[in-house]
Short mmCIF file of C-alpha atoms in Angstrom, two decimals:
data_model
loop_
_atom_site.label_atom_id
_atom_site.label_comp_id
_atom_site.label_asym_id
_atom_site.label_seq_id
_atom_site.Cartn_x
_atom_site.Cartn_y
_atom_site.Cartn_z
CA UNK A 1 -14.29 3.88 20.45
CA UNK A 2 -15.86 7.03 21.10
CA UNK A 3 -17.24 9.98 19.31
CA UNK A 4 -17.39 13.63 21.13
CA UNK A 5 -19.49 16.36 19.80
CA UNK A 6 -21.06 19.48 21.38
CA UNK A 7 -24.06 18.34 21.55
CA UNK A 8 -26.32 17.61 24.39
CA UNK A 9 -26.93 13.98 25.67
CA UNK A 10 -30.66 14.25 24.61
CA UNK A 11 -29.63 14.93 21.04
CA UNK A 12 -26.87 12.15 21.23
CA UNK A 13 -29.63 9.67 22.34
CA UNK A 14 -32.28 10.59 19.56
CA UNK A 15 -29.44 10.14 17.01
CA UNK A 16 -28.61 6.68 18.73
CA UNK A 17 -32.20 5.73 18.64
CA UNK A 18 -32.64 6.57 14.88
CA UNK A 19 -29.28 4.95 13.50
CA UNK A 20 -29.03 2.37 15.72
CA UNK A 21 -25.64 3.46 17.29
CA UNK A 22 -23.68 0.66 19.19
CA UNK A 23 -20.73 2.64 20.67
CA UNK A 24 -20.26 5.64 22.88
CA UNK A 25 -21.36 9.29 21.96
CA UNK A 26 -20.31 11.79 24.39
CA UNK A 27 -21.80 15.08 25.03
CA UNK A 28 -19.62 18.18 25.80
CA UNK A 29 -21.71 20.86 25.58
CA UNK A 30 -19.45 23.34 26.92
CA UNK A 31 -16.54 22.43 24.71
CA UNK A 32 -14.68 21.83 27.49
CA UNK A 33 -12.80 18.53 26.06
CA UNK A 34 -12.70 20.01 23.01
CA UNK A 35 -10.57 23.07 23.94
CA UNK A 36 -8.58 20.69 26.37
CA UNK A 37 -7.64 18.43 22.82
CA UNK A 38 -7.08 22.37 21.26
CA UNK A 39 -9.28 21.72 18.26
CA UNK A 40 -11.94 24.46 19.14
CA UNK A 41 -13.28 26.02 15.64
CA UNK A 42 -11.92 29.28 16.74
CA UNK A 43 -13.17 30.92 13.18
CA UNK A 44 -16.90 30.52 14.41
CA UNK A 45 -18.14 34.01 16.15
CA UNK A 46 -19.76 33.84 19.76
CA UNK A 47 -23.53 33.50 19.38
CA UNK A 48 -23.66 31.60 16.30
CA UNK A 49 -25.46 28.04 16.41
CA UNK A 50 -22.17 26.39 15.68
CA UNK A 51 -19.78 28.14 18.31
CA UNK A 52 -18.16 25.48 20.48
CA UNK A 53 -18.09 22.84 17.73
CA UNK A 54 -14.23 21.26 17.29
CA UNK A 55 -12.51 21.03 14.06
CA UNK A 56 -13.91 17.27 12.90
CA UNK A 57 -11.05 14.78 12.92
CA UNK A 58 -10.02 11.11 14.30
CA UNK A 59 -7.21 10.32 16.72
CA UNK A 60 -5.66 6.58 16.97
CA UNK A 61 -4.13 6.34 20.52
CA UNK A 62 -2.63 3.72 22.29
CA UNK A 63 -4.00 2.02 25.50
CA UNK A 64 -1.74 4.67 27.45
CA UNK A 65 -3.41 7.50 25.71
CA UNK A 66 -0.79 8.40 23.27
CA UNK A 67 -1.63 9.26 19.95
CA UNK A 68 -0.40 7.06 17.37
CA UNK A 69 -1.67 8.59 14.17
CA UNK A 70 -4.64 11.60 13.32
CA UNK A 71 -6.93 12.27 10.78
CA UNK A 72 -7.97 16.01 9.82
CA UNK A 73 -9.29 17.56 6.82
CA UNK A 74 -8.30 21.02 5.81
CA UNK A 75 -12.10 21.69 4.86
CA UNK A 76 -14.96 21.43 7.51
CA UNK A 77 -17.05 19.43 4.87
CA UNK A 78 -14.72 16.97 4.07
CA UNK A 79 -14.14 13.62 6.66
CA UNK A 80 -11.77 10.67 6.03
CA UNK A 81 -14.24 7.91 5.60
CA UNK A 82 -13.74 4.87 8.30
CA UNK A 83 -12.51 2.22 5.80
CA UNK A 84 -9.68 4.76 4.44
CA UNK A 85 -8.66 4.88 8.30
CA UNK A 86 -9.11 1.47 8.68
CA UNK A 87 -6.82 0.85 5.68
CA UNK A 88 -3.89 2.85 7.02
CA UNK A 89 -4.23 1.53 10.13
CA UNK A 90 -4.68 -2.34 9.53
CA UNK A 91 -3.94 -2.67 6.12
CA UNK A 92 -7.30 -3.92 4.71
CA UNK A 93 -10.87 -2.86 4.09
CA UNK A 94 -12.90 -5.74 3.95
CA UNK A 95 -16.61 -5.93 1.99
CA UNK A 96 -16.28 -3.97 -1.28
CA UNK A 97 -16.19 -5.12 -4.56
CA UNK A 98 -13.01 -6.35 -6.21
CA UNK A 99 -12.22 -6.45 -10.05
CA UNK A 100 -9.36 -9.02 -10.79
CA UNK A 101 -7.07 -8.64 -14.11
CA UNK A 102 -4.55 -11.19 -15.17
CA UNK A 103 -1.78 -10.16 -17.48
CA UNK A 104 1.04 -12.50 -18.44
CA UNK A 105 3.08 -10.24 -16.09
CA UNK A 106 1.27 -9.77 -13.02
CA UNK A 107 -2.12 -10.19 -10.98
CA UNK A 108 -3.86 -7.13 -10.14
CA UNK A 109 -6.99 -6.94 -7.57
CA UNK A 110 -8.40 -3.16 -7.29
CA UNK A 111 -11.21 -2.03 -5.19
CA UNK A 112 -12.54 1.05 -3.90
CA UNK A 113 -12.89 1.33 -0.03
CA UNK A 114 -16.17 2.48 -0.04
CA UNK A 115 -18.92 1.16 -2.82
CA UNK A 116 -21.31 3.56 -1.68
CA UNK A 117 -20.04 7.14 -1.10
CA UNK A 118 -21.43 10.76 -0.15
CA UNK A 119 -20.40 14.36 -0.93
CA UNK A 120 -17.25 15.78 0.61
CA UNK A 121 -16.18 12.07 1.60
CA UNK A 122 -12.54 11.08 1.44
CA UNK A 123 -12.19 7.31 0.67
CA UNK A 124 -9.27 5.22 -1.07
CA UNK A 125 -8.89 3.34 -4.59
CA UNK A 126 -6.77 0.37 -3.87
CA UNK A 127 -4.72 -1.59 -6.39
CA UNK A 128 -3.47 -4.70 -4.73
CA UNK A 129 -0.57 -6.18 -7.29
CA UNK A 130 1.11 -9.90 -7.20
CA UNK A 131 3.94 -10.43 -9.47
CA UNK A 132 5.28 -14.16 -10.18
CA UNK A 133 8.74 -15.26 -9.45
CA UNK A 134 11.64 -13.30 -11.13
CA UNK A 135 9.36 -10.82 -12.72
CA UNK A 136 9.56 -6.89 -11.77
CA UNK A 137 7.98 -3.75 -12.60
CA UNK A 138 9.88 -0.35 -12.60
CA UNK A 139 8.94 2.29 -9.78
CA UNK A 140 8.70 5.53 -9.87
CA UNK A 141 12.20 7.75 -10.34
CA UNK A 142 13.47 5.12 -12.71
CA UNK A 143 15.15 6.39 -15.74
CA UNK A 144 15.06 4.72 -19.30
CA UNK A 145 12.40 2.67 -18.57
CA UNK A 146 8.76 3.06 -17.92
CA UNK A 147 7.85 3.14 -14.17
CA UNK A 148 4.36 2.04 -12.77
CA UNK A 149 1.59 4.65 -12.59
CA UNK A 150 -2.01 4.51 -12.00
CA UNK A 151 -3.73 7.67 -13.67
CA UNK A 152 -7.21 8.64 -13.10
CA UNK A 153 -9.43 10.49 -15.82
CA UNK A 154 -9.93 13.89 -14.38
CA UNK A 155 -13.48 14.89 -13.24
CA UNK A 156 -15.29 17.61 -11.48
CA UNK A 157 -16.78 15.07 -9.25
CA UNK A 158 -13.95 14.41 -7.40
CA UNK A 159 -10.15 15.68 -6.38
CA UNK A 160 -7.43 13.30 -6.29
CA UNK A 161 -4.03 13.90 -4.68
CA UNK A 162 -0.94 11.92 -6.22
CA UNK A 163 -1.47 8.33 -5.93
CA UNK A 164 0.82 6.89 -3.21
CA UNK A 165 3.39 4.14 -4.04
CA UNK A 166 5.06 1.85 -1.89
CA UNK A 167 8.72 1.88 -1.29
CA UNK A 168 10.58 0.44 -3.84
CA UNK A 169 13.90 -1.90 -3.65
CA UNK A 170 16.90 -1.79 -5.69
CA UNK A 171 17.48 -4.49 -8.18
CA UNK A 172 21.14 -4.98 -9.78
CA UNK A 173 21.17 -5.43 -13.53
CA UNK A 174 24.54 -7.23 -14.14
CA UNK A 175 24.50 -7.39 -17.92
CA UNK A 176 23.82 -3.51 -18.17
CA UNK A 177 25.55 -2.87 -14.91
CA UNK A 178 22.50 -0.80 -13.40
CA UNK A 179 20.65 -0.09 -10.64
CA UNK A 180 16.87 0.60 -10.81
CA UNK A 181 14.23 0.81 -8.53
CA UNK A 182 11.49 -1.91 -8.60
CA UNK A 183 8.88 -3.60 -7.04
CA UNK A 184 8.76 -7.58 -7.18
CA UNK A 185 6.18 -9.90 -5.63
CA UNK A 186 3.10 -8.04 -3.91
CA UNK A 187 2.72 -4.51 -3.35
CA UNK A 188 -0.09 -1.95 -3.33
CA UNK A 189 -0.87 1.61 -4.90
CA UNK A 190 -3.45 3.55 -3.35
CA UNK A 191 -5.24 6.80 -4.32
CA UNK A 192 -7.18 8.92 -2.06
CA UNK A 193 -10.32 10.65 -3.62
CA UNK A 194 -12.13 13.50 -2.12
CA UNK A 195 -15.79 13.66 -3.55
CA UNK A 196 -17.08 17.16 -4.64
CA UNK A 197 -19.77 18.84 -2.66
CA UNK A 198 -23.75 18.03 -2.83
CA UNK A 199 -24.07 20.87 -5.33
CA UNK A 200 -21.47 19.55 -8.08
CA UNK A 201 -22.95 16.16 -7.15
CA UNK A 202 -26.58 17.31 -7.47
CA UNK A 203 -26.88 16.22 -11.35
CA UNK A 204 -26.08 12.57 -10.07
CA UNK A 205 -27.88 12.65 -6.93
CA UNK A 206 -31.16 13.60 -8.80
CA UNK A 207 -30.44 11.09 -11.38
CA UNK A 208 -28.72 7.66 -11.60
CA UNK A 209 -26.70 8.21 -8.23
CA UNK A 210 -24.25 6.24 -9.88
CA UNK A 211 -20.99 7.48 -10.98
CA UNK A 212 -17.80 5.70 -12.65
CA UNK A 213 -14.25 6.74 -11.74
CA UNK A 214 -11.70 5.68 -14.64
CA UNK A 215 -8.26 5.47 -15.67
CA UNK A 216 -5.47 3.41 -16.57
CA UNK A 217 -2.76 1.58 -15.20
CA UNK A 218 0.50 1.95 -17.18
CA UNK A 219 3.67 -0.52 -16.39
CA UNK A 220 6.89 -1.98 -18.22
CA UNK A 221 7.78 -5.77 -16.73
CA UNK A 222 10.79 -7.45 -17.00
CA UNK A 223 12.00 -11.03 -15.91
CA UNK A 224 15.53 -12.28 -15.61
CA UNK A 225 15.51 -12.78 -19.20
CA UNK A 226 13.38 -10.05 -20.89
CA UNK A 227 11.87 -6.65 -20.90
CA UNK A 228 8.28 -6.62 -22.13
CA UNK A 229 6.50 -3.87 -23.99
CA UNK A 230 4.99 -1.15 -21.66
CA UNK A 231 1.14 -2.18 -20.89
CA UNK A 232 -1.69 0.03 -20.21
CA UNK A 233 -4.67 -1.79 -18.62
CA UNK A 234 -8.12 0.39 -18.33
CA UNK A 235 -9.62 0.54 -15.07
CA UNK A 236 -13.11 1.43 -13.82
CA UNK A 237 -14.61 1.94 -10.33
CA UNK A 238 -18.48 2.05 -10.22
CA UNK A 239 -19.74 3.75 -7.04
CA UNK A 240 -23.40 4.21 -5.75
CA UNK A 241 -23.83 8.28 -4.75
CA UNK A 242 -25.75 8.61 -1.57
CA UNK A 243 -27.23 12.31 -0.43
CA UNK A 244 -26.37 13.57 2.86
CA UNK A 245 -28.03 12.75 5.99
CA UNK A 246 -30.22 15.83 6.52
CA UNK A 247 -32.59 14.48 9.43
CA UNK A 248 -32.54 16.24 12.93
CA UNK A 249 -33.68 15.70 16.18
CA UNK A 250 -36.90 17.09 17.38
CA UNK A 251 -37.17 20.75 17.56
CA UNK A 252 -37.42 20.99 21.29
CA UNK A 253 -33.94 19.74 21.81
CA UNK A 254 -32.27 21.16 19.13
CA UNK A 255 -29.37 23.66 19.20
CA UNK B 1 -6.16 -10.44 3.17
CA UNK B 2 -6.41 -11.02 6.89
CA UNK B 3 -8.16 -8.50 9.17
CA UNK B 4 -7.05 -8.29 13.19
CA UNK B 5 -10.18 -8.99 15.66
CA UNK B 6 -9.66 -5.31 16.87
CA UNK B 7 -10.33 -4.32 13.08
CA UNK B 8 -13.39 -6.32 12.83
CA UNK B 9 -14.92 -4.55 15.43
CA UNK B 10 -13.92 -1.35 14.58
CA UNK B 11 -15.77 -2.11 11.04
CA UNK B 12 -18.92 -3.08 12.81
CA UNK B 13 -18.92 0.17 14.90
CA UNK B 14 -17.69 2.28 12.02
CA UNK B 15 -20.52 1.09 9.82
CA UNK B 16 -22.50 3.59 11.54
CA UNK B 17 -19.87 6.67 11.61
CA UNK B 18 -20.35 8.03 7.98
CA UNK B 19 -24.28 8.95 9.33
CA UNK B 20 -22.49 10.89 12.24
CA UNK B 21 -19.77 12.27 9.82
CA UNK B 22 -21.55 13.33 7.53
CA UNK B 23 -24.67 14.55 9.05
CA UNK B 24 -24.47 18.04 7.37
CA UNK B 25 -28.01 19.27 6.91
CA UNK B 26 -28.27 22.38 9.03
CA UNK B 27 -30.33 24.84 7.24
CA UNK B 28 -27.46 27.83 7.93
CA UNK B 29 -26.58 30.54 6.16
CA UNK B 30 -23.11 30.13 4.34
CA UNK B 31 -20.87 32.52 6.08
CA UNK B 32 -17.28 33.05 4.66
CA UNK B 33 -15.55 31.94 7.92
CA UNK B 34 -17.22 28.31 7.60
CA UNK B 35 -14.64 27.42 4.96
CA UNK B 36 -11.81 28.14 7.48
CA UNK B 37 -8.87 25.58 7.77
CA UNK B 38 -7.84 24.39 10.99
CA UNK B 39 -5.79 26.41 13.08
CA UNK B 40 -5.03 23.29 15.26
CA UNK B 41 -5.46 20.04 15.05
CA UNK B 42 -4.67 19.03 18.72
CA UNK B 43 -2.27 16.77 20.38
CA UNK B 44 0.41 15.53 18.05
CA UNK B 45 1.46 12.00 17.24
CA UNK B 46 3.42 10.91 20.21
CA UNK B 47 1.73 13.31 22.62
CA UNK B 48 -0.51 12.21 25.44
CA UNK B 49 -4.23 13.00 24.96
CA UNK B 50 -5.81 15.01 28.21
CA UNK B 51 -7.82 13.38 30.13
CA UNK B 52 -11.89 13.35 29.64
CA UNK B 53 -14.82 12.84 31.48
CA UNK B 54 -18.37 13.05 30.00
CA UNK B 55 -21.90 11.71 29.69
CA UNK B 56 -22.78 9.29 27.00
CA UNK B 57 -26.08 9.32 25.27
CA UNK B 58 -27.19 6.66 27.98
CA UNK B 59 -26.34 9.18 30.73
CA UNK B 60 -23.75 6.99 31.49
CA UNK B 61 -20.46 8.77 32.98
CA UNK B 62 -17.43 7.95 30.62
CA UNK B 63 -13.85 8.41 30.33
CA UNK B 64 -10.48 7.36 28.71
CA UNK B 65 -10.54 3.92 30.91
CA UNK B 66 -14.16 3.25 30.26
CA UNK B 67 -13.88 3.37 26.37
CA UNK B 68 -10.33 2.05 25.71
CA UNK B 69 -10.00 -1.34 24.31
CA UNK B 70 -7.08 -3.51 24.90
CA UNK B 71 -4.88 -2.04 22.16
CA UNK B 72 -6.13 1.73 22.66
CA UNK B 73 -9.13 3.55 21.03
CA UNK B 74 -10.21 5.72 18.23
CA UNK B 75 -11.41 9.01 19.29
CA UNK B 76 -13.61 10.98 16.79
CA UNK B 77 -14.53 14.49 16.96
CA UNK B 78 -17.51 15.78 15.05
CA UNK B 79 -19.57 18.87 14.37
CA UNK B 80 -22.91 17.84 15.70
CA UNK B 81 -24.96 14.67 15.28
CA UNK B 82 -28.04 17.18 14.80
CA UNK B 83 -27.26 19.62 12.20
#
């Protein structure tokens, strides 16, 4: 793993010392690597302190140097957090608090890929489901039944694109001669969150530094004999909110 | 849920990354162009990355062969470790 910036090696050394970085940070002061990757931020006017910076992003490459996936944001302030990338690449993000909910129809474990978040950070809310044998819930796109749906209460503290649902399977119901999209066994729903900027989060940062994201899970479950009433499970994530890092290197080696 | 060894190693390294990725102090004056969306995100999925060689924070030369692991590499581009 490596991080590349347009900083001098001195700046990177100072940052490494202050923050205990244990992986290589590469210095690209003339932005030659950044240009070779075609990600020079072309909106920055020459002469500005920012001139030479890349569009921030992350590549996952194989051992031959072929890009397998990449993560870029449309706004420079925003970043994919590492656990969200790990979740997408490896299917898991360990070490965060989980909440477990058990109903007559399913077991739900839900968590955030980060317990502590910062302004403009992108992270992921995860809901892992396990259904007992013969039980199913309806998937998005179903007609005449309630599909499973993760809904968040809106807030100015974050933006949330649509939740991501896994591919469903088709179940044939012989009694009514219907094919319906369902989930059975284990499956996962994820919801990305992009935090608002520091100005919006200022009241939280100046106060409790704690934020709750609330919402609900709606679903209708059926087994091989009966369809149960639609259910509504309240969800809540409690997150610690941290300020951005504003420490700088000594003035003598600054840009 | 099981994590691959590579993922565990990455988790350890990446624990420090939010500091790098989120160091957004700066003290700069806001300009309209600062919010411009990327005009390019570089090599596409399936495309090979360009070769590179650069000094690291310990003044050692590094290239793709020196930083990659058995399964490849995570290559992050950040604006700055300073501002």
